Coordinates of C-alpha atoms in Angstrom, one line a residue:
X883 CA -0.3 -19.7 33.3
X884 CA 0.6 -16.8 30.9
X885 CA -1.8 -16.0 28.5
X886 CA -0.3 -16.1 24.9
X887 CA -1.2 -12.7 23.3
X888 CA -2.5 -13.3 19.4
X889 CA -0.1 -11.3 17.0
X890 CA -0.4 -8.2 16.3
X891 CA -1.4 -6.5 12.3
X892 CA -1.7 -2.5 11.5
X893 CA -3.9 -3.0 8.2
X894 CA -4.2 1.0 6.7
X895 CA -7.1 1.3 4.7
X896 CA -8.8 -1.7 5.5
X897 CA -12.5 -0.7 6.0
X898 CA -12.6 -1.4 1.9
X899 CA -11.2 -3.5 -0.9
X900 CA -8.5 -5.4 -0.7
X901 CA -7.6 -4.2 3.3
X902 CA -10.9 -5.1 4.2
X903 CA -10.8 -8.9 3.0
X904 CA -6.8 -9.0 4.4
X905 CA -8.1 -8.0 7.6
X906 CA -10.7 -10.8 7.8
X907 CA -8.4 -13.6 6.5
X908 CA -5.8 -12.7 9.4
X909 CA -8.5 -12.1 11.7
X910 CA -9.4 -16.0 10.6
X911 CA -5.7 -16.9 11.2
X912 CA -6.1 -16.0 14.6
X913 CA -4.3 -12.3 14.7
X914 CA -5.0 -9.3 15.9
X915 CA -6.4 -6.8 13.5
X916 CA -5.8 -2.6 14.0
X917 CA -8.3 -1.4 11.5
X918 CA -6.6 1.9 10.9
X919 CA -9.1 3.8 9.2
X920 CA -10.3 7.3 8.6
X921 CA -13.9 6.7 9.0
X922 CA -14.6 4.6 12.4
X923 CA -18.1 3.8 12.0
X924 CA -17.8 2.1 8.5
X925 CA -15.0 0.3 9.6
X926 CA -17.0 -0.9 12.7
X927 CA -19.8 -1.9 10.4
X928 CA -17.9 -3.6 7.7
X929 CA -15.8 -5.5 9.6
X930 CA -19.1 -7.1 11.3
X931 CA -20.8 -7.4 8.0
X932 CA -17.5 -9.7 6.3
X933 CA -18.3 -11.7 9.8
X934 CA -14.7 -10.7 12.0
X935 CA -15.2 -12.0 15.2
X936 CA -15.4 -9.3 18.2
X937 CA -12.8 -9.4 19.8
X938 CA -10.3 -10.0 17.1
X939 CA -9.9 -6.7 15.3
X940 CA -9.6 -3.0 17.1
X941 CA -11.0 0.5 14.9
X942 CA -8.2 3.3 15.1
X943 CA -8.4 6.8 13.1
X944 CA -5.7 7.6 10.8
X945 CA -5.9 9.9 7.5
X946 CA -2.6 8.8 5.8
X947 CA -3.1 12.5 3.8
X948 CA -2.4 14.2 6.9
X949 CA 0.4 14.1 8.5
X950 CA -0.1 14.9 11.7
X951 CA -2.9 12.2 12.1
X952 CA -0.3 9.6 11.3
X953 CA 1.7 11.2 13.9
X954 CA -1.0 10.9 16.5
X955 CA -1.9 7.4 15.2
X956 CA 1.5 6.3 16.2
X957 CA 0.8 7.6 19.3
X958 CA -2.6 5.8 20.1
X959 CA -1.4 2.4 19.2
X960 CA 1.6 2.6 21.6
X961 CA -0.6 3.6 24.3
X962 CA -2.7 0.7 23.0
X963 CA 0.2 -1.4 24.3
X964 CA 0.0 -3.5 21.8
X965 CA 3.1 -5.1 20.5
X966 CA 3.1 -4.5 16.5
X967 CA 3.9 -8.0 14.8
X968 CA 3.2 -7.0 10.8
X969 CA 2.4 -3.6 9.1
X970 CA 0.7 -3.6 6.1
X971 CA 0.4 -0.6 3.7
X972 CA -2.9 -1.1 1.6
X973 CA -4.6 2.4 1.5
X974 CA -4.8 4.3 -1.6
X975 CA -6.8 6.9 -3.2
X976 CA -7.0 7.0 -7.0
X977 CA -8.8 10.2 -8.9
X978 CA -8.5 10.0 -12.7
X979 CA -11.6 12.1 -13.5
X980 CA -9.7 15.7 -11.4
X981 CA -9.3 18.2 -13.6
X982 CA -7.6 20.2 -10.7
X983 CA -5.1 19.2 -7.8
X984 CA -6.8 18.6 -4.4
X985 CA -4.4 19.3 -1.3
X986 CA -3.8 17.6 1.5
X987 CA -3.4 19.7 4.7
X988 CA -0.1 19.6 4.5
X989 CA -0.1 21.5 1.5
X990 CA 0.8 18.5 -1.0
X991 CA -0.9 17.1 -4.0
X992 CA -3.8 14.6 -2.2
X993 CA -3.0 11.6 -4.0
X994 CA 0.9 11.3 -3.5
X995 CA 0.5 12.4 0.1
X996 CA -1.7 9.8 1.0
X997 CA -0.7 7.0 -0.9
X998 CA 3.1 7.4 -0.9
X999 CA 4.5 10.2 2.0
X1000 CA 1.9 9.0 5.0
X1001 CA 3.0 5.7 4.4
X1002 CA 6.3 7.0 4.5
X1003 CA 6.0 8.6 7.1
X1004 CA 4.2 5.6 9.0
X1005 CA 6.9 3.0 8.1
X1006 CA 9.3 4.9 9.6
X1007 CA 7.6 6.0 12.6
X1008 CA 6.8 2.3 13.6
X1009 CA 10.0 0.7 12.4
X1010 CA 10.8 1.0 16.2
X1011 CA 7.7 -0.9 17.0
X1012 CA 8.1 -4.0 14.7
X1013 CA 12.0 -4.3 16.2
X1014 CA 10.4 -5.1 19.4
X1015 CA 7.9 -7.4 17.9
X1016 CA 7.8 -10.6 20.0
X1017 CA 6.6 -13.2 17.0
X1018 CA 10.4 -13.5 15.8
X1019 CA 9.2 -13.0 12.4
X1020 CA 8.3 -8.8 12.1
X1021 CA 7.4 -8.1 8.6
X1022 CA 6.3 -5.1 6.5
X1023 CA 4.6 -4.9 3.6
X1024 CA 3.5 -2.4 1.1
X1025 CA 1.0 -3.2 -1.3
X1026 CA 1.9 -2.7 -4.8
X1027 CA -0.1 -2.4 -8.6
X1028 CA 0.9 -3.4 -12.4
X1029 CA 0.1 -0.2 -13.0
X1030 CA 3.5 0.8 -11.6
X1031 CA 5.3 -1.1 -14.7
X1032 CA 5.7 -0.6 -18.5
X1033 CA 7.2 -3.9 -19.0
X1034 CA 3.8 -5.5 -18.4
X1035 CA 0.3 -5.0 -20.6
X1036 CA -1.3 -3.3 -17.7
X1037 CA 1.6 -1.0 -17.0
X1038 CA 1.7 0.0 -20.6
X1039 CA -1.5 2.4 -20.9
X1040 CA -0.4 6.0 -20.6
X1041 CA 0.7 8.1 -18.9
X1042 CA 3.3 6.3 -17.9
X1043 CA 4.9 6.9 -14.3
X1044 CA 7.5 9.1 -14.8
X1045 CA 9.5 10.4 -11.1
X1046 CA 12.0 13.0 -13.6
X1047 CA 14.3 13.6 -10.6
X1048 CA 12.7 14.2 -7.8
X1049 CA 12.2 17.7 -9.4
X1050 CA 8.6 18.6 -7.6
X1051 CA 10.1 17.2 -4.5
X1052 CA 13.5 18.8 -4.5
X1053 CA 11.2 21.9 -4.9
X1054 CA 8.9 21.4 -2.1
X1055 CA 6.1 20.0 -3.6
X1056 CA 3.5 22.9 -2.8
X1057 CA 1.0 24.5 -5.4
X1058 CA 1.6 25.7 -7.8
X1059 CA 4.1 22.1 -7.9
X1060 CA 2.0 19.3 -7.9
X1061 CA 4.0 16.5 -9.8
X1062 CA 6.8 14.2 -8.4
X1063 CA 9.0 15.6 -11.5
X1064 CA 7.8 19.0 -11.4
X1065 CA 5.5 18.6 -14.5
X1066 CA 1.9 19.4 -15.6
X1067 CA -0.7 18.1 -13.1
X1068 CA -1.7 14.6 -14.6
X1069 CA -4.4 12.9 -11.6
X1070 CA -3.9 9.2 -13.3
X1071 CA 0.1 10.1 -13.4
X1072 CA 0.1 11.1 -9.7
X1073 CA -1.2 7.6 -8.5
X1074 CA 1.5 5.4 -11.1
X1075 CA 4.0 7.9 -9.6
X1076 CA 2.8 7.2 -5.9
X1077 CA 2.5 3.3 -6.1
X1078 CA 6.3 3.3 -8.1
X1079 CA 7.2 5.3 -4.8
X1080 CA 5.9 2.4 -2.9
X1081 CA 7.8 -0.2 -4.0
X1082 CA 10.6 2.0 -3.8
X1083 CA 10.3 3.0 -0.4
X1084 CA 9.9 -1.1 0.4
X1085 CA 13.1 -1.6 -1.3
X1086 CA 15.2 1.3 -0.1
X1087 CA 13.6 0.0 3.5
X1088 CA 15.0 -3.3 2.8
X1089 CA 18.5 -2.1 2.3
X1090 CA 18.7 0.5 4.9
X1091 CA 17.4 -2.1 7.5
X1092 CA 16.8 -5.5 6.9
X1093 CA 20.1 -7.0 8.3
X1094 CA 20.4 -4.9 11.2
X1095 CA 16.7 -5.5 12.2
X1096 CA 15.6 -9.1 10.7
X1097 CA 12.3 -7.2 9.5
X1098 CA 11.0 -8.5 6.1
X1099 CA 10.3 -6.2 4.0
X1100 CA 8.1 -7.0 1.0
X1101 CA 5.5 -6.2 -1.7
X1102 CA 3.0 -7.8 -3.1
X1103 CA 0.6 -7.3 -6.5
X1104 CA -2.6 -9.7 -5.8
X1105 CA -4.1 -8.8 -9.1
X1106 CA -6.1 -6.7 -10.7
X1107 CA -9.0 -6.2 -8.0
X1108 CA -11.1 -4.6 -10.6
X1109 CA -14.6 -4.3 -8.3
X1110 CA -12.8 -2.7 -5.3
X1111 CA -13.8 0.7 -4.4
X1112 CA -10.4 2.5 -5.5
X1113 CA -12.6 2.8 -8.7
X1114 CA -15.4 4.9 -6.9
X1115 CA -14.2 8.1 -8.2
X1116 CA -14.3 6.9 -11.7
X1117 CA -17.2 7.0 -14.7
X1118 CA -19.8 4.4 -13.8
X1119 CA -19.6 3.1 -17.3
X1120 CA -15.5 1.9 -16.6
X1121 CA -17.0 0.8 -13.0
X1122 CA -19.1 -1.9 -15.2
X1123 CA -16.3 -2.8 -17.9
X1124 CA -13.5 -3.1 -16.1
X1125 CA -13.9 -5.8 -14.4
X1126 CA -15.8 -7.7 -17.2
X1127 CA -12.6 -6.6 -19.7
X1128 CA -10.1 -8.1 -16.6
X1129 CA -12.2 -11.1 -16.3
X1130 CA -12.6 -12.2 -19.7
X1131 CA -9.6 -10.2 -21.4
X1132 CA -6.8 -10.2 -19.4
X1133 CA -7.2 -12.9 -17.7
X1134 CA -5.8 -10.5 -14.2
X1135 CA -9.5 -10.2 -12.5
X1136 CA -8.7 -11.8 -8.4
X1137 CA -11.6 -11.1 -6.5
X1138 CA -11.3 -8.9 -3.4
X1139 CA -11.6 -11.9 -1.3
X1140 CA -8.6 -13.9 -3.1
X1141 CA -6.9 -10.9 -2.7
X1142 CA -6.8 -10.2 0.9
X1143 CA -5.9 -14.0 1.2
X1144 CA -2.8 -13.3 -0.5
X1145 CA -1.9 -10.3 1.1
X1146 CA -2.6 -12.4 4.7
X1147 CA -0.1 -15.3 3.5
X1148 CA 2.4 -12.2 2.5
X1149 CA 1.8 -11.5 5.9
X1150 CA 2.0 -14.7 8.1
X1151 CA 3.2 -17.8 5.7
X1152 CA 6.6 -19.0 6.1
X1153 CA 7.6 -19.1 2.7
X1154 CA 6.9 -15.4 2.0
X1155 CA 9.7 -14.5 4.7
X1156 CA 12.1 -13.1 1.7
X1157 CA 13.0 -9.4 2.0
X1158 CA 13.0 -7.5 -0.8
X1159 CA 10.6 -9.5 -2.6
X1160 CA 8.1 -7.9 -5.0
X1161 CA 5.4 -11.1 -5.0
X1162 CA 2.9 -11.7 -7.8
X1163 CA 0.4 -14.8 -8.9
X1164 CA 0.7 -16.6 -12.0
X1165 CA -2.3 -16.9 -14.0
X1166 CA -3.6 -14.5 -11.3
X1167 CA -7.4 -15.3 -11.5
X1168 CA -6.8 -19.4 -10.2
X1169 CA -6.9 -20.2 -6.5
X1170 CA -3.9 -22.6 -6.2
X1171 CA -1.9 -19.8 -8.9
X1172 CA 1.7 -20.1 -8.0
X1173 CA 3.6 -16.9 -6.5
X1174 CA 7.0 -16.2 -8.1
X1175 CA 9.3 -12.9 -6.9
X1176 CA 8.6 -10.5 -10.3
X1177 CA 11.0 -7.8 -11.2
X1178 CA 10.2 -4.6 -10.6
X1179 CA 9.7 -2.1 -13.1
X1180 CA 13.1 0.1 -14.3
X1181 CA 12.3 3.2 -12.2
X1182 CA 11.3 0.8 -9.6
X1183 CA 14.6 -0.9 -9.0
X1184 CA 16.9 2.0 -9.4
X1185 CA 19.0 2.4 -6.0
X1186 CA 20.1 5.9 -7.2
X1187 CA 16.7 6.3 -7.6
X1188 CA 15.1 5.3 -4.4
X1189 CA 18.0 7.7 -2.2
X1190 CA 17.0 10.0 -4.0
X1191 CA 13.0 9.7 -3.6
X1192 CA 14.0 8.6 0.5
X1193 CA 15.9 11.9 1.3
X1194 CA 13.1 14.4 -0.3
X1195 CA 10.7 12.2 1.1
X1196 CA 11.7 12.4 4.8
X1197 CA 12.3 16.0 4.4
X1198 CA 8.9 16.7 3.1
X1199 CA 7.4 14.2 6.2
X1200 CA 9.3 16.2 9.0
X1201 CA 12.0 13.0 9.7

């Protein structure tokens, strides 16, 4: 009798934070986890600690800031020959305390090139893979942050996200240019510009492909994981209030564990096949609070907008 072969889940990032607690609630749900990862051995060790079973998640390298790791990623997990059911794009590096730009090898500002153009990059390397997905269902999703939207309180604080025109792009995007729109290095900018790049790239992949491949394409904003280690680089003093201020102000604090829950149902749940979709929680702290589809914020949802930020893109990836 054929064996049936569990589905199949790239989670980047996932040795910390939300990815971490994702990869153990679809390791629960019975798929198959690719812990791509920069650093093996924490990986390894964290995935045992959270209790995944052996067995039901695999440890690859990838550095998302380098290109040419994601490149060889790619390569690894064909040879794997494993069929690639769901990709999820969690990994993110956030450095508000920088005074000056750190570079990736590629030459680009650290933050942008790791969070936004390897993801890039990755999405459309292994679009090929999740059109031969045998599940029926292939989806792709990018995670997203409130941070990316002025319309709502935690989207507010400056600096504001600001893309310009693709300016720093258009330009190359190589010192002394370290800004999406060409401006003044700003480290806390660089991140709201990279996760508004996300949810563009998820929309602009959602136009470009959806009908022609049946992939969903989605993203998702779990809540304000205020204790997850994307604050590591920040003063220990915020590392304490922040998540107090979230929990008790806000109202937006979601544990890392809730979190990875939802991004496992935007994963694997039925109901969460919409593509397109930009998911959040109501009264995101509660267990059973409802998801709705939220509207994304104005530089978010521009098509001219997301072209324009998908052509300079895949000319600065080598596409």
């Amino acid at each position: 009798m054929e064996q049936h072969q569990p589905s199949t889940v790239v989670i980047t990032g996932a040795s910390s934070g939300v990815g971490l607690y994702a990869a153990k609630a679809l390791a629960k749900r019975g798929w198959h986890v690719v812990m791509a990862c920069r650093d093996l051995p924490k990986a390894e060790r964290v995935a045992q600690e959270v209790g995944m079973a052996p067995g039901s998640y695999t440890v690859m390298h990838l550095d998302l800031g380098d290109l040419s790791s994601v490149r060889q990623f790619v390569t690894t997990f064909r040879d794997s020959g494993k069929s690639l059911d769901a990709l999820v794009c969690n990994a993110a590096i956030y450095m508000p305390l920088l005074k000056a730009p750190l570079y990736s090898p590629d030459g680009y500002e650290l933050s942008v090139a790791t969070n936004h153009l390897g993801h890039f990059l990755l999405c459309n390397l292994m679009m090929d893979d999740l059109k031969h997905s045998g599940s029926g269902d292939p989806r792709l999703v990018i995670l997203g942050t409130v941070t990316h939207n002025p319309d709502e309180l935690g989207g507010k604080i400056p600096p504001r996200p600001d893309l310009g025109n693709f300016e720093g792009f258009e330009a190359g995007f190589k010192a002394p240019i370290t800004m999406i729109n060409g401006k003044a290095f700003e480290p806390v900018k660089a991140y709201k510009d990279s996760k508004v790049c996300n949810v563009l790239t998820m929309r602009e992949l959602h136009r470009r492909y959806h009908d022609a491949t049946g992939i969903t394409f989605s993203s998702l904003y779990p809540g304000c994981v205020a204790d997850t280690p994307l604050f590591r680089n920040h003063y220990p003093l915020f590392q304490k209030i922040f998540p107090w201020f979230q929990k008790n102000i806000t109202g937006g604090y979601v544990s890392q564990e809730l979190s990875g829950e939802r991004v496992a149902i935007v994963v694997a749940d039925p109901d969460y096949k919409q593509s397109g979709a930009y998911w959040s929680w109501g009264n995101r702290q509660k267990k059973d609070g409802k998801s709705f589809v939220q509207t994304v914020s104005p530089q978010a949802r521009d098509d001219e907008k997301a072209q324009r930020m998908w052509d300079t893109s895949a000319k600065l990836v080598g596409l």
